CSV table of C-alpha atoms in Angstrom, one decimal:
chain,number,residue,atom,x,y,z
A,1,UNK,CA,-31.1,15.3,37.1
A,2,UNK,CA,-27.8,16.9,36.4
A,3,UNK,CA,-28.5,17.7,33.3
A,4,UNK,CA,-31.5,19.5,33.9
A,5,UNK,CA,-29.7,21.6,37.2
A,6,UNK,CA,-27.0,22.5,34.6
A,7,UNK,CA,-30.1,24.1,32.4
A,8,UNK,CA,-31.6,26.0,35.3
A,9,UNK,CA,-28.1,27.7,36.2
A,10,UNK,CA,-27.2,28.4,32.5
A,11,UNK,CA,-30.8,30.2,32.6
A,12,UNK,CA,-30.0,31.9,36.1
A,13,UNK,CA,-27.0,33.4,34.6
A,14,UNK,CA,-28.2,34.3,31.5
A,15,UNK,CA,-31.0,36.0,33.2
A,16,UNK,CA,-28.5,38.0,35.2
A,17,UNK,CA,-26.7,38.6,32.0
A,18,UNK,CA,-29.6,40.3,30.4
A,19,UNK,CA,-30.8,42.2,33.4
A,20,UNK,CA,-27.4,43.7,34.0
A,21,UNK,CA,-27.4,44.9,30.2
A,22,UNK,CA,-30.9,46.3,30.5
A,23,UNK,CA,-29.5,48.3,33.7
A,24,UNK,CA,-26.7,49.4,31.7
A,25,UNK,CA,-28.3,50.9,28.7
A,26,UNK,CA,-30.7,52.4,30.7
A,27,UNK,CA,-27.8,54.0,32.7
A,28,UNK,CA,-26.1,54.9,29.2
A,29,UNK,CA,-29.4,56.5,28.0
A,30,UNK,CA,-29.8,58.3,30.9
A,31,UNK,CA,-26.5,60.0,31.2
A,32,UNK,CA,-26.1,60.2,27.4
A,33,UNK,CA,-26.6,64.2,27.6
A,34,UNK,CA,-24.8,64.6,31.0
A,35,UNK,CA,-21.9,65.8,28.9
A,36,UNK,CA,-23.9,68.9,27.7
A,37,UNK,CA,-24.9,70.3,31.1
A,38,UNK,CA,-23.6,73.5,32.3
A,39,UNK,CA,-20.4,73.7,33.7
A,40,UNK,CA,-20.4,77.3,35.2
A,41,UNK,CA,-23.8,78.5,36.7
A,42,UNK,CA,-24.9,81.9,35.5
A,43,UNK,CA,-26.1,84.2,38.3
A,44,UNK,CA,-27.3,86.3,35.5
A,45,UNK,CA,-26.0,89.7,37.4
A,46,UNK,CA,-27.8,88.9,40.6
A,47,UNK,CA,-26.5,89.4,43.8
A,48,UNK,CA,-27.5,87.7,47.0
A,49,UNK,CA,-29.3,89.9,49.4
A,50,UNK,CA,-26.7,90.4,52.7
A,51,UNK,CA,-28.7,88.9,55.9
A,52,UNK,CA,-27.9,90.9,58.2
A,53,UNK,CA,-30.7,92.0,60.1
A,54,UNK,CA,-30.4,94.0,63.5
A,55,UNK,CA,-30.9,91.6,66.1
A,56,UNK,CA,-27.6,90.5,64.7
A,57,UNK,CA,-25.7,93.3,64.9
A,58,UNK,CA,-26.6,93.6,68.6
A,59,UNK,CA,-25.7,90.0,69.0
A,60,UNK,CA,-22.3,91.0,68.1
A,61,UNK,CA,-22.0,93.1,70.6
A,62,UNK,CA,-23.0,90.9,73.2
A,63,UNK,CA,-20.7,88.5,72.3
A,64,UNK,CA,-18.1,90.9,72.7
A,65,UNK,CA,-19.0,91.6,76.1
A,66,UNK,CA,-19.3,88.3,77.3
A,67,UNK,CA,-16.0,87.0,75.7
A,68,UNK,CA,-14.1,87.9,78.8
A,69,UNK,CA,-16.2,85.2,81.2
A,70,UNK,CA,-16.0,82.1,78.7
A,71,UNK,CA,-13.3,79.6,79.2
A,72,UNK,CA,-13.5,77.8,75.8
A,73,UNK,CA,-14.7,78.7,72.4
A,74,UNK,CA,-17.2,76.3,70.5
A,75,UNK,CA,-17.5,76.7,66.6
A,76,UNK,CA,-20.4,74.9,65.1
A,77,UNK,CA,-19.7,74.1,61.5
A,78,UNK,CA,-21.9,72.4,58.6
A,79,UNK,CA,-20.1,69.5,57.2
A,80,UNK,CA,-21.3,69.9,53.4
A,81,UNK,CA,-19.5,73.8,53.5
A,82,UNK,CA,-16.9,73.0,55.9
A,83,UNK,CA,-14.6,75.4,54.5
A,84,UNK,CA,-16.9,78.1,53.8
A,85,UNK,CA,-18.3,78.1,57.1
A,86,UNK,CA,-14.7,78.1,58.5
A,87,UNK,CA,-13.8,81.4,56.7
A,88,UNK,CA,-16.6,83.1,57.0
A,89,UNK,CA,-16.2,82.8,61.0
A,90,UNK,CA,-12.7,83.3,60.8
A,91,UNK,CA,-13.5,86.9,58.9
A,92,UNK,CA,-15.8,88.4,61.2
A,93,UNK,CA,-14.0,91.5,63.2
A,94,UNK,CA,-15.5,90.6,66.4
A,95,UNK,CA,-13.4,87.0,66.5
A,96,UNK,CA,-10.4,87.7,64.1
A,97,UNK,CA,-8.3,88.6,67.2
A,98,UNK,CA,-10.0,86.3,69.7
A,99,UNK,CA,-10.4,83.0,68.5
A,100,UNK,CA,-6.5,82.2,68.8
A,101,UNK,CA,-6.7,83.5,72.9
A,102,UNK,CA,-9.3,81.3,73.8
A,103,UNK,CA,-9.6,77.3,74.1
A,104,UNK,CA,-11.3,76.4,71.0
A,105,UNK,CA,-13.3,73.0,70.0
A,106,UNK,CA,-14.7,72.5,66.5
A,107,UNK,CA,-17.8,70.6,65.8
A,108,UNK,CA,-18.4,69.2,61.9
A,109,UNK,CA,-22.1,69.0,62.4
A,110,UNK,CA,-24.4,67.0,59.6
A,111,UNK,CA,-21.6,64.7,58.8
A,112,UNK,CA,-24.0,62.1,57.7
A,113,UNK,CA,-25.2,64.2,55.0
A,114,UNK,CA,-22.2,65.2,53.9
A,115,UNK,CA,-19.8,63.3,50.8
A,116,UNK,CA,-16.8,61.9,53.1
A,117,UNK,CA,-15.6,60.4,49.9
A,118,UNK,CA,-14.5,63.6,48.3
A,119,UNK,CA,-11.8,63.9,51.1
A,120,UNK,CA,-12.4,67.4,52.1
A,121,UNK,CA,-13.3,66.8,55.9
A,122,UNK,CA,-9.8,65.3,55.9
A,123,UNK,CA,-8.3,68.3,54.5
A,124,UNK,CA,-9.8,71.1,56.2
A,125,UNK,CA,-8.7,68.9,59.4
A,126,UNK,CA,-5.1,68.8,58.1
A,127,UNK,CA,-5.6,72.4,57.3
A,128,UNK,CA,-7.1,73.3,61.2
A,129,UNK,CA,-4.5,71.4,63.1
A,130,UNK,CA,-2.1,74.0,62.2
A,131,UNK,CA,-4.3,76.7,63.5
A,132,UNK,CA,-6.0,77.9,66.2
A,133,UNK,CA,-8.6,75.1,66.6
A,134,UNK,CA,-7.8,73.0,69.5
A,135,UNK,CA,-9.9,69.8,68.5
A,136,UNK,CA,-12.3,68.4,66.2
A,137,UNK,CA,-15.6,66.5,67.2
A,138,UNK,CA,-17.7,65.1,64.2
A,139,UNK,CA,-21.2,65.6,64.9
A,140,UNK,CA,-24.4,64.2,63.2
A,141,UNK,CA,-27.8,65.5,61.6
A,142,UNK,CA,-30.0,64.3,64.9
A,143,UNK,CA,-27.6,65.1,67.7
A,144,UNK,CA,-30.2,64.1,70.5
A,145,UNK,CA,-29.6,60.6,68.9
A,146,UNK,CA,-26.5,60.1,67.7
A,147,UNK,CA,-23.4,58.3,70.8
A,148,UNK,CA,-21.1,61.1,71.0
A,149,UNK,CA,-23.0,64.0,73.0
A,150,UNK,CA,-20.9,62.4,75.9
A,151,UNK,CA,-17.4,62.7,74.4
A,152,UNK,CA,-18.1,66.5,74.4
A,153,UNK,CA,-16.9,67.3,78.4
A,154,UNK,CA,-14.3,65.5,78.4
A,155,UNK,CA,-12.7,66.4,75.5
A,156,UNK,CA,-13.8,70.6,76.4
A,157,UNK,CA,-12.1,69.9,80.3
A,158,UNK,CA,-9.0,68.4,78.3
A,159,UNK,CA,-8.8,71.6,76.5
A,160,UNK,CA,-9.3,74.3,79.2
A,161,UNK,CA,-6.8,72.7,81.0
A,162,UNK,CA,-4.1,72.8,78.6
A,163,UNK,CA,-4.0,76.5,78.6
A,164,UNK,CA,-4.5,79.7,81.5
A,165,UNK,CA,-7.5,80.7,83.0
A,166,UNK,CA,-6.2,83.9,83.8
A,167,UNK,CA,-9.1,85.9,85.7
A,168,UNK,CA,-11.2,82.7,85.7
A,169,UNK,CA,-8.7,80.7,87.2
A,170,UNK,CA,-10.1,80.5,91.0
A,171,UNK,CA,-13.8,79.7,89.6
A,172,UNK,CA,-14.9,76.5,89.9
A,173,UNK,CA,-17.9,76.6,87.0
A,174,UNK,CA,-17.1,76.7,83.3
A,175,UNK,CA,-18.8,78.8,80.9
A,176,UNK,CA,-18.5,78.0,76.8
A,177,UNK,CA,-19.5,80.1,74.0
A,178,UNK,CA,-21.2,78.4,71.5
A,179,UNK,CA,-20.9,80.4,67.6
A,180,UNK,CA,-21.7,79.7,64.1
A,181,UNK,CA,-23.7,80.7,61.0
A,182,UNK,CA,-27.0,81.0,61.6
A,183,UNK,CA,-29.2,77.8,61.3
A,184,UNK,CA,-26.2,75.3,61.6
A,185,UNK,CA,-27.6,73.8,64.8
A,186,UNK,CA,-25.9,75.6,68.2
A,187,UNK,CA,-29.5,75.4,70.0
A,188,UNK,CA,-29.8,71.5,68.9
A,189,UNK,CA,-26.0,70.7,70.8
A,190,UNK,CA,-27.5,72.4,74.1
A,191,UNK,CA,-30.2,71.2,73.9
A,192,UNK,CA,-28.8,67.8,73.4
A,193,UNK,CA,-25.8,68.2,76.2
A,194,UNK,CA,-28.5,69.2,78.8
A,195,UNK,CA,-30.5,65.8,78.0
A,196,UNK,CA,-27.7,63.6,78.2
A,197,UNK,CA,-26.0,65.3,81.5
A,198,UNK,CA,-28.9,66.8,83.3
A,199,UNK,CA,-31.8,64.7,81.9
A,200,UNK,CA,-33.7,68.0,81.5
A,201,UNK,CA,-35.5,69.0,78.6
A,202,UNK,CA,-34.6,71.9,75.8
A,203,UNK,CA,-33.4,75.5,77.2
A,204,UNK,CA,-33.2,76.8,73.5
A,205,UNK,CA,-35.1,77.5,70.8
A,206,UNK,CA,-34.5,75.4,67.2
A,207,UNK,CA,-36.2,75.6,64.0
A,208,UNK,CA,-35.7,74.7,60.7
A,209,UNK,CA,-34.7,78.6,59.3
A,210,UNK,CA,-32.3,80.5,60.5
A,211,UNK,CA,-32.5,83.6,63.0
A,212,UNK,CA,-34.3,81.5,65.8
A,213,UNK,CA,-31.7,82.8,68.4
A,214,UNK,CA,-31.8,86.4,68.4
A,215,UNK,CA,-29.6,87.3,71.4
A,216,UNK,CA,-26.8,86.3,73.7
A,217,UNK,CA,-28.9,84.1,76.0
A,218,UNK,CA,-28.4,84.0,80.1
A,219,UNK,CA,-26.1,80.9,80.9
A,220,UNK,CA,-27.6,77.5,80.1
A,221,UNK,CA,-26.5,74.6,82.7
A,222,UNK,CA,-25.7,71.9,80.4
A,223,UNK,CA,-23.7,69.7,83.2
A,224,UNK,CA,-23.0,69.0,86.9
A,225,UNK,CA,-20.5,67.4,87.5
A,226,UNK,CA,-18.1,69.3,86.6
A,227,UNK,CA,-21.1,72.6,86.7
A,228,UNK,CA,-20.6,73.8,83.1
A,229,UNK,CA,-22.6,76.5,81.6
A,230,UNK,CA,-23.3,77.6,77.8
A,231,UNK,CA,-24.5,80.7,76.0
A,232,UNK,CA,-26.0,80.0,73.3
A,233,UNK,CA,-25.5,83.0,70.5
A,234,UNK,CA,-27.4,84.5,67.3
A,235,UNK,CA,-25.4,83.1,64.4
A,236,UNK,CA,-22.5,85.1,63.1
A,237,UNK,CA,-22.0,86.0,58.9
A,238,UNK,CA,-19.7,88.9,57.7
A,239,UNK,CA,-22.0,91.9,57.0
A,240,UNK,CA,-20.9,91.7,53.3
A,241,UNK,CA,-20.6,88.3,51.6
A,242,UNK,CA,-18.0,88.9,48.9
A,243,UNK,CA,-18.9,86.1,46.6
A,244,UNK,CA,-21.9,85.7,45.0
A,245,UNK,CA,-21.5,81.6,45.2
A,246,UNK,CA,-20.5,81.5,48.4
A,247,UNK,CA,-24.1,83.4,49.4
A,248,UNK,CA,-25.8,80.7,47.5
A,249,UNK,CA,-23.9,77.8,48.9
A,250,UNK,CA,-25.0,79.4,52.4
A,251,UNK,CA,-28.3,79.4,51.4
A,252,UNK,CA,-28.8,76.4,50.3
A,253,UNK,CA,-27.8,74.8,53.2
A,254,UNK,CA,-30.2,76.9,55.3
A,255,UNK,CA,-27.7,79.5,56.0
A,256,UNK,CA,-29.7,82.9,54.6
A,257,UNK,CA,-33.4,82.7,54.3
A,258,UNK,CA,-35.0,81.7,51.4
A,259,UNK,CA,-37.2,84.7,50.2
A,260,UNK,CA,-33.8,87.1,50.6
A,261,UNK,CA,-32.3,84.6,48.2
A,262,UNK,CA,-35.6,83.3,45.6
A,263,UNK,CA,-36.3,79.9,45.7
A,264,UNK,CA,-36.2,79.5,42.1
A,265,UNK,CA,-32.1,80.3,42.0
A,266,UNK,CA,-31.7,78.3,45.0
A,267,UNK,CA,-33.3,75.4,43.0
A,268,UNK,CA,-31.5,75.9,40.0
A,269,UNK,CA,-28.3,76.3,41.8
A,270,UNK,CA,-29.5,73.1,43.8
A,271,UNK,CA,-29.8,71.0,40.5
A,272,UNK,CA,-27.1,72.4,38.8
A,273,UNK,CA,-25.0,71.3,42.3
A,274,UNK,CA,-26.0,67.6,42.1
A,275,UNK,CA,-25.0,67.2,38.3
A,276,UNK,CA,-22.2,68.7,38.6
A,277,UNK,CA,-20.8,65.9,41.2
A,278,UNK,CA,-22.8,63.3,39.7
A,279,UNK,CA,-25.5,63.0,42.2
A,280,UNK,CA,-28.5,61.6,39.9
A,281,UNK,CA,-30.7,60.5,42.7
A,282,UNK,CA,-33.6,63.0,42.1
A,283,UNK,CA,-34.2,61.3,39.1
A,284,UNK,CA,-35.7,58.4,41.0
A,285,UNK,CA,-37.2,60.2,44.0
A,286,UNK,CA,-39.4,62.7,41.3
A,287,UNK,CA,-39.7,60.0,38.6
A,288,UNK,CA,-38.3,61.5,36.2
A,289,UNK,CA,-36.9,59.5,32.9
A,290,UNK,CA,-33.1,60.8,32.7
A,291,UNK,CA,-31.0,63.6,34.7
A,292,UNK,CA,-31.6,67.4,33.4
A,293,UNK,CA,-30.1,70.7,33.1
A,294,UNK,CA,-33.7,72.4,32.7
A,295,UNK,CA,-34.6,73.5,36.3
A,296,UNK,CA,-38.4,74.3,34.8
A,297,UNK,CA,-38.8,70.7,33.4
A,298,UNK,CA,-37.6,69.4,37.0
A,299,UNK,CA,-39.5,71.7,38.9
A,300,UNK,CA,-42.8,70.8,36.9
A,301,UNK,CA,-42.0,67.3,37.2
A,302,UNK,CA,-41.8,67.7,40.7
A,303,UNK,CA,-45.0,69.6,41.1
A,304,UNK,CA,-46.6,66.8,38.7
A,305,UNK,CA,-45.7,63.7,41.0
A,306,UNK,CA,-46.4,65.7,44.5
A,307,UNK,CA,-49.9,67.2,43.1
A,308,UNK,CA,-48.5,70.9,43.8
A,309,UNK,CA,-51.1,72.9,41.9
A,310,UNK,CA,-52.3,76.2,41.5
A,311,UNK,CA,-55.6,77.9,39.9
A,312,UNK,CA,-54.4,81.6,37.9
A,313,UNK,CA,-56.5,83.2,35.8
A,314,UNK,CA,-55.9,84.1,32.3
A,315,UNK,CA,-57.4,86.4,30.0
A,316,UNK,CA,-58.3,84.9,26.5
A,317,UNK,CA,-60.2,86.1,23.6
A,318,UNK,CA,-63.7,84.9,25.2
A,319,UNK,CA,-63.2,86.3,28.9
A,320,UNK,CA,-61.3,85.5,31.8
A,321,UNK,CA,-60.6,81.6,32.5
A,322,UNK,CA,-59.5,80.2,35.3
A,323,UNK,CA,-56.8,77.1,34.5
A,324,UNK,CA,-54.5,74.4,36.6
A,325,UNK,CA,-50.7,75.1,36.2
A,326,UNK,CA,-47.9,73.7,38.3
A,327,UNK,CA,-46.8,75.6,41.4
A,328,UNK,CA,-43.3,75.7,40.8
A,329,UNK,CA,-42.4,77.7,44.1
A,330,UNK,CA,-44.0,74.8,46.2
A,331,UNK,CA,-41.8,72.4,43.9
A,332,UNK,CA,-38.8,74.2,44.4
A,333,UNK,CA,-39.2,74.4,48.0
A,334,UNK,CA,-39.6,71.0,48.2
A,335,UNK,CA,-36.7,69.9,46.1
A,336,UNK,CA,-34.7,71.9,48.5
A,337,UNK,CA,-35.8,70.2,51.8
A,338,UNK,CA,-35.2,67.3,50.2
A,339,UNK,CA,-31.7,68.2,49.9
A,340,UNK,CA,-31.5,69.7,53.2
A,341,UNK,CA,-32.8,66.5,54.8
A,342,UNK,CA,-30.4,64.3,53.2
A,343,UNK,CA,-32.7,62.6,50.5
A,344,UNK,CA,-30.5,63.7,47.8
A,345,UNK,CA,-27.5,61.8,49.1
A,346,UNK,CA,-24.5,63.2,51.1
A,347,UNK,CA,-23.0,66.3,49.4
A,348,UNK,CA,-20.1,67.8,49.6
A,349,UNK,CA,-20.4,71.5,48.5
A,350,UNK,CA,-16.8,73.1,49.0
């Protein structure tokens, strides 16, 4: 009886033995050209289009005119491009002079889909708490959902009161001001902060592309007790990106609409991205056999597996035929949701 136990477990681990080799060369096989993949991404002379559309411009100016009646300053900032997003606030005109003179709470929104392993959030926080930032909340990709709506009066009434009201100082209601870069989910905090305090149901309009808020709004009523009041704002970008790959790293976070960018660079960028830091998992998700560097072979791979299709005609030496081919826009639009929605794995772009 012994005996034959001692067989079964010698089998077990053998087994185990032989599927954690098969594992292995498939891994080696797989990454066995990683080594060859670009290291520098060509932007082949291109630059990306400035979004900067009117309805910003004048959203500028109303932020500017309302600075005067907010008590505290709340900056709205995408986890993945922490530091990007942080300078590109930092360098717009309209808050170069008043972010240090006003109470000021950052927010590190999408934290869940961003790489905490690469030790960047810990950084820029290092690098913020010798600047004007007050505090940091960390935020995640559903904030309706996630515990911590809660913790943001508190810590906001901690932070008024450790500085002057000056002309607001006999006024009993609070008004913030709620900024970022466009699409990095302002509307989605107010909304949130008005169904946790007030039980009420969304004041402001999200979406899943940026330039949903085209104006300084009226004052939203986001809590009783103390009464506390936010505008929400159209989000702010520098009306000239300098770099070419800090556009793109905007962009493909959601930052800069798609067709102002192409959705084929903003794929390639995307894939070229996620090999560079080792991130593999599209592989699985689209099925295909081993990483790659060739943005058409993923793209048609994708397009294969989701049945994106289209029906062109081409001329040939009999007349005009109409054939199948991949849609390769549809498959790069979908290989970026997929990174925007996390199913990639958590990124850290900076």
């Amino acid at each position: 009886m012994q005996l034959s136990q001692s067989k079964c477990s010698l089998k077990a681990n053998e087994g185990r033995w032989i599927y954690i080799w098969v594992n292995s060369m498939k891994l080696y096989q797989a990454l066995r050209h990683v080594d060859k993949f670009r290291t520098v991404f060509d932007f082949g002379g291109r630059e990306v289009a400035h979004w900067f559309p009117g309805h910003m411009a004048k959203g500028l100016k109303q932020m500017r005119a309302n600075l005067k009646s907010v008590d505290c300053i709340i900056e709205i900032h995408d986890a993945r491009i922490s530091f990007l997003l942080y300078y590109t606030i930092k360098q717009n005109p309209v808050f170069q002079d008043t972010l240090s003179a006003k109470p000021h709470l950052l927010i590190l929104n999408k934290m869940d889909l961003a790489d905490l392993s690469n030790k960047q959030v810990q950084i820029l926080a290092a690098a913020l708490a010798e600047s004007h930032v007050s505090s940091i909340l960390l935020y995640y990709s559903y904030i309706y959902s996630a515990e911590n709506p809660e913790e943001l009066v508190p810590k906001v009434m901690d932070i008024i009161a450790s500085k002057p009201r000056f002309n607001r100082e006999e006024i009993t209601n609070y008004c913030l001001m709620v900024i970022g870069v466009p699409n990095v989910g302002k509307s989605s905090l107010i909304n949130s902060l008005r169904r946790t305090n007030l039980k009420k149901g969304r004041a402001s309009r999200v979406g899943g592309e940026p330039g949903i808020t085209k104006a300084v709004l009226t004052k939203i009523q986001v809590c009783e007790r103390p009464i506390m009041y936010l505008l929400d704002t159209p989000g702010v970008l520098p009306p000239k990106i300098e770099s070419v790959e800090t556009g793109m790293k905007l962009a493909l976070c959601g930052t800069i609409l798609d067709h102002l960018v192409g959705e084929d660079i903003i794929a390639d960028y995307l894939l070229y991205s996620l090999n560079r830091l080792g991130k593999f998992s599209y592989v699985d998700k689209y099925d295909l056999q081993e990483p790659s560097d060739d943005i058409q072979h993923v793209l048609k791979r994708i397009a294969v597996k989701l049945g994106k299709t289209q029906r062109v005609k081409a001329i040939t030496g009999v007349g005009n035929v109409t054939i199948t081919i991949p849609n390769y826009t549809a498959a790069a639009y979908d290989f970026i949701r997929a990174f925007r929605k996390g199913e990639l794995g958590q990124v850290m772009l900076d």
